[in-house]
Amino acid sequence: MPPKTALKEVTATEAPEQREQARWSTGKAAHIVILKSGEGYFGIDINIVQEIVLMQDITKVPGSASYIAGMTDLRGRVIPVTEFATLLGHEPSEPNEDTRILVVEHGNAHIGFIVDAVTEVMLVEGDKIEGANSAGASDHDYIVGVAKLEGNLVALVNTNSLLTSSGAGAELEAIAEAA
């Protein structure tokens, strides 16, 4: 049977993408932010998440790619924002009172993901998490595992891999640096 996947201890001096990738290993419990996008549930390493905020006004960036929603001002800090659903290849939902912006570290930038809802932050025991290969989710390198929680499957996402594989990471970082 393939090993279970969970988070492991890493140091704060590592780059965000190294911390996120290194954190996924065998046998340990994981603190994850559980979010909803479309009909699916996804989990993100809590150590990569900088903050979760209510939906803000988004300013479009002329000439930017379709996956870039725009920029928003969070307490004087300009953050580029993308639709989480779009990066997954899905149609984004219309914003409502549950819509949130999940701000994560990517390289030297902070990037916002628009998600349908953040349902909870929880500690998931290692025995509730399967590696992506054993769960049949290995087609996408950004899905690093699947957690079985209260009758729902939660796909565990490496945000840096998602941003890199979609091509969005470099453009969002450039917007952040220019702001």
Short mmCIF file of C-alpha atoms in Angstrom, two decimals:
data_model
loop_
_atom_site.label_atom_id
_atom_site.label_comp_id
_atom_site.label_asym_id
_atom_site.label_seq_id
_atom_site.Cartn_x
_atom_site.Cartn_y
_atom_site.Cartn_z
CA MET A 1 0.00 0.00 0.00
CA PRO A 2 1.42 3.46 -0.90
CA PRO A 3 2.45 5.72 1.99
CA LYS A 4 0.02 8.29 3.37
CA THR A 5 0.80 11.95 2.71
CA ALA A 6 0.77 14.71 5.32
CA LEU A 7 2.69 17.77 6.42
CA LYS A 8 6.10 17.77 8.05
CA GLU A 9 8.05 20.36 10.00
CA VAL A 10 10.12 22.82 7.98
CA THR A 11 11.97 25.99 8.84
CA ALA A 12 10.67 29.50 8.21
CA THR A 13 13.91 30.43 6.43
CA GLU A 14 13.04 28.35 3.37
CA ALA A 15 11.35 30.00 0.37
CA PRO A 16 7.54 29.59 0.31
CA GLU A 17 7.60 27.11 -2.56
CA GLN A 18 10.26 25.02 -0.78
CA ARG A 19 8.28 25.12 2.48
CA GLU A 20 5.08 24.09 0.74
CA GLN A 21 6.68 21.24 -1.21
CA ALA A 22 8.78 20.03 1.73
CA ARG A 23 5.81 20.06 4.08
CA TRP A 24 4.07 17.20 2.26
CA SER A 25 5.53 13.94 3.56
CA THR A 26 4.42 10.76 5.28
CA GLY A 27 2.67 10.01 8.52
CA LYS A 28 2.00 13.42 10.09
CA ALA A 29 -1.16 15.39 10.70
CA ALA A 30 -1.79 18.46 8.55
CA HIS A 31 -3.27 21.87 9.35
CA ILE A 32 -5.14 22.86 6.21
CA VAL A 33 -7.49 25.60 5.06
CA ILE A 34 -10.48 23.92 3.43
CA LEU A 35 -12.11 25.89 0.64
CA LYS A 36 -14.90 25.35 -1.84
CA SER A 37 -14.54 26.03 -5.54
CA GLY A 38 -17.44 25.00 -7.76
CA GLU A 39 -18.64 21.62 -6.55
CA GLY A 40 -15.24 20.60 -5.17
CA TYR A 41 -13.43 20.95 -1.87
CA PHE A 42 -9.74 21.77 -1.75
CA GLY A 43 -7.17 22.01 1.02
CA ILE A 44 -4.19 24.35 1.21
CA ASP A 45 -1.31 24.22 3.69
CA ILE A 46 -2.12 26.78 6.37
CA ASN A 47 1.53 27.84 6.55
CA ILE A 48 1.35 29.24 2.99
CA VAL A 49 -1.86 31.20 3.66
CA GLN A 50 -1.16 34.76 4.80
CA GLU A 51 -4.76 35.82 5.33
CA ILE A 52 -8.35 35.19 4.34
CA VAL A 53 -10.45 38.26 3.57
CA LEU A 54 -13.96 39.09 2.43
CA MET A 55 -14.34 39.70 -1.29
CA GLN A 56 -12.92 43.13 -2.18
CA ASP A 57 -13.32 45.43 -5.16
CA ILE A 58 -11.08 44.15 -7.96
CA THR A 59 -9.46 46.49 -10.48
CA LYS A 60 -8.93 44.85 -13.88
CA VAL A 61 -5.42 44.91 -15.36
CA PRO A 62 -5.60 45.94 -19.05
CA GLY A 63 -4.06 43.38 -21.39
CA SER A 64 -3.69 40.71 -18.72
CA ALA A 65 -4.44 37.03 -19.27
CA SER A 66 -7.96 35.70 -18.69
CA TYR A 67 -6.93 33.94 -15.48
CA ILE A 68 -6.00 37.26 -13.86
CA ALA A 69 -9.00 38.81 -12.14
CA GLY A 70 -7.09 42.02 -11.39
CA MET A 71 -5.67 43.74 -8.33
CA THR A 72 -7.07 44.71 -4.96
CA ASP A 73 -5.92 46.97 -2.14
CA LEU A 74 -5.64 45.21 1.22
CA ARG A 75 -4.86 47.80 3.89
CA GLY A 76 -2.55 49.75 1.59
CA ARG A 77 -0.92 46.71 0.02
CA VAL A 78 -1.74 45.98 -3.64
CA ILE A 79 -2.31 42.27 -4.26
CA PRO A 80 -2.77 40.63 -7.69
CA VAL A 81 -5.80 38.35 -7.70
CA THR A 82 -6.74 35.27 -9.73
CA GLU A 83 -9.79 33.01 -9.84
CA PHE A 84 -8.93 29.68 -8.21
CA ALA A 85 -11.57 27.97 -10.39
CA THR A 86 -10.07 29.35 -13.62
CA LEU A 87 -6.64 27.95 -12.75
CA LEU A 88 -8.29 24.55 -12.27
CA GLY A 89 -9.94 24.83 -15.69
CA HIS A 90 -13.44 25.52 -14.34
CA GLU A 91 -15.86 28.38 -14.82
CA PRO A 92 -15.75 30.74 -11.80
CA SER A 93 -18.92 31.30 -9.77
CA GLU A 94 -20.57 34.68 -9.31
CA PRO A 95 -19.31 36.31 -6.08
CA ASN A 96 -21.68 36.21 -3.10
CA GLU A 97 -21.53 36.70 0.68
CA ASP A 98 -19.45 33.50 1.07
CA THR A 99 -16.81 34.48 -1.52
CA ARG A 100 -13.35 35.03 -0.05
CA ILE A 101 -9.89 36.02 -1.18
CA LEU A 102 -7.23 33.65 0.11
CA VAL A 103 -3.86 35.44 0.14
CA VAL A 104 -0.86 33.12 -0.27
CA GLU A 105 2.90 33.47 -0.65
CA HIS A 106 4.33 32.81 -4.10
CA GLY A 107 8.00 33.58 -4.63
CA ASN A 108 8.52 37.11 -3.33
CA ALA A 109 4.88 38.09 -3.85
CA HIS A 110 1.54 37.72 -2.14
CA ILE A 111 -1.19 36.53 -4.49
CA GLY A 112 -4.93 36.35 -3.89
CA PHE A 113 -7.12 33.43 -4.94
CA ILE A 114 -10.83 34.15 -5.28
CA VAL A 115 -12.67 31.11 -3.87
CA ASP A 116 -16.37 30.37 -3.45
CA ALA A 117 -16.02 29.88 0.31
CA VAL A 118 -13.57 28.98 3.04
CA THR A 119 -15.34 26.32 5.05
CA GLU A 120 -12.88 25.77 7.88
CA VAL A 121 -9.32 25.45 9.07
CA MET A 122 -8.62 22.08 10.59
CA LEU A 123 -6.05 19.58 11.70
CA VAL A 124 -6.33 16.48 9.51
CA GLU A 125 -4.82 13.31 10.92
CA GLY A 126 -2.28 11.55 8.70
CA ASP A 127 -4.45 8.42 8.40
CA LYS A 128 -7.17 10.52 6.69
CA ILE A 129 -4.80 11.59 3.89
CA GLU A 130 -3.79 9.57 0.84
CA GLY A 131 -1.07 10.41 -1.65
CA ALA A 132 -2.23 11.74 -5.02
CA ASN A 133 -1.12 8.57 -6.84
CA SER A 134 -3.04 6.20 -4.58
CA ALA A 135 -6.14 8.44 -4.71
CA GLY A 136 -6.12 8.59 -8.51
CA ALA A 137 -5.38 12.34 -8.63
CA SER A 138 -1.90 12.15 -10.15
CA ASP A 139 -2.92 13.69 -13.50
CA HIS A 140 -2.28 17.13 -12.02
CA ASP A 141 1.07 17.81 -10.36
CA TYR A 142 -0.50 20.45 -8.12
CA ILE A 143 -2.76 17.86 -6.42
CA VAL A 144 -0.47 16.35 -3.79
CA GLY A 145 -2.98 14.25 -1.90
CA VAL A 146 -6.60 13.66 -1.01
CA ALA A 147 -8.13 13.86 2.47
CA LYS A 148 -11.30 11.97 3.38
CA LEU A 149 -13.30 14.24 5.68
CA GLU A 150 -16.89 13.78 6.86
CA GLY A 151 -17.98 12.10 3.64
CA ASN A 152 -16.21 14.60 1.38
CA LEU A 153 -13.00 14.21 -0.56
CA VAL A 154 -10.70 17.22 -0.22
CA ALA A 155 -8.00 17.59 -2.89
CA LEU A 156 -4.81 18.91 -1.28
CA VAL A 157 -3.30 21.59 -3.51
CA ASN A 158 0.28 22.82 -3.74
CA THR A 159 -0.45 26.45 -4.69
CA ASN A 160 3.03 27.08 -6.07
CA SER A 161 2.71 24.10 -8.43
CA LEU A 162 -0.77 25.28 -9.45
CA LEU A 163 0.48 28.78 -10.25
CA THR A 164 3.55 27.46 -12.08
CA SER A 165 1.75 24.78 -14.12
CA SER A 166 -1.01 27.21 -15.15
CA GLY A 167 1.51 29.87 -16.19
CA ALA A 168 -0.15 32.39 -13.87
CA GLY A 169 2.61 32.63 -11.28
CA ALA A 170 5.14 34.69 -13.24
CA GLU A 171 2.54 37.17 -14.51
CA LEU A 172 0.97 37.61 -11.08
CA GLU A 173 4.41 38.14 -9.53
CA ALA A 174 5.19 40.76 -12.19
CA ILE A 175 1.95 42.60 -11.37
CA ALA A 176 2.81 42.47 -7.66
CA GLU A 177 6.30 43.86 -8.26
CA ALA A 178 4.97 46.66 -10.50
CA ALA A 179 2.34 47.72 -7.95
#
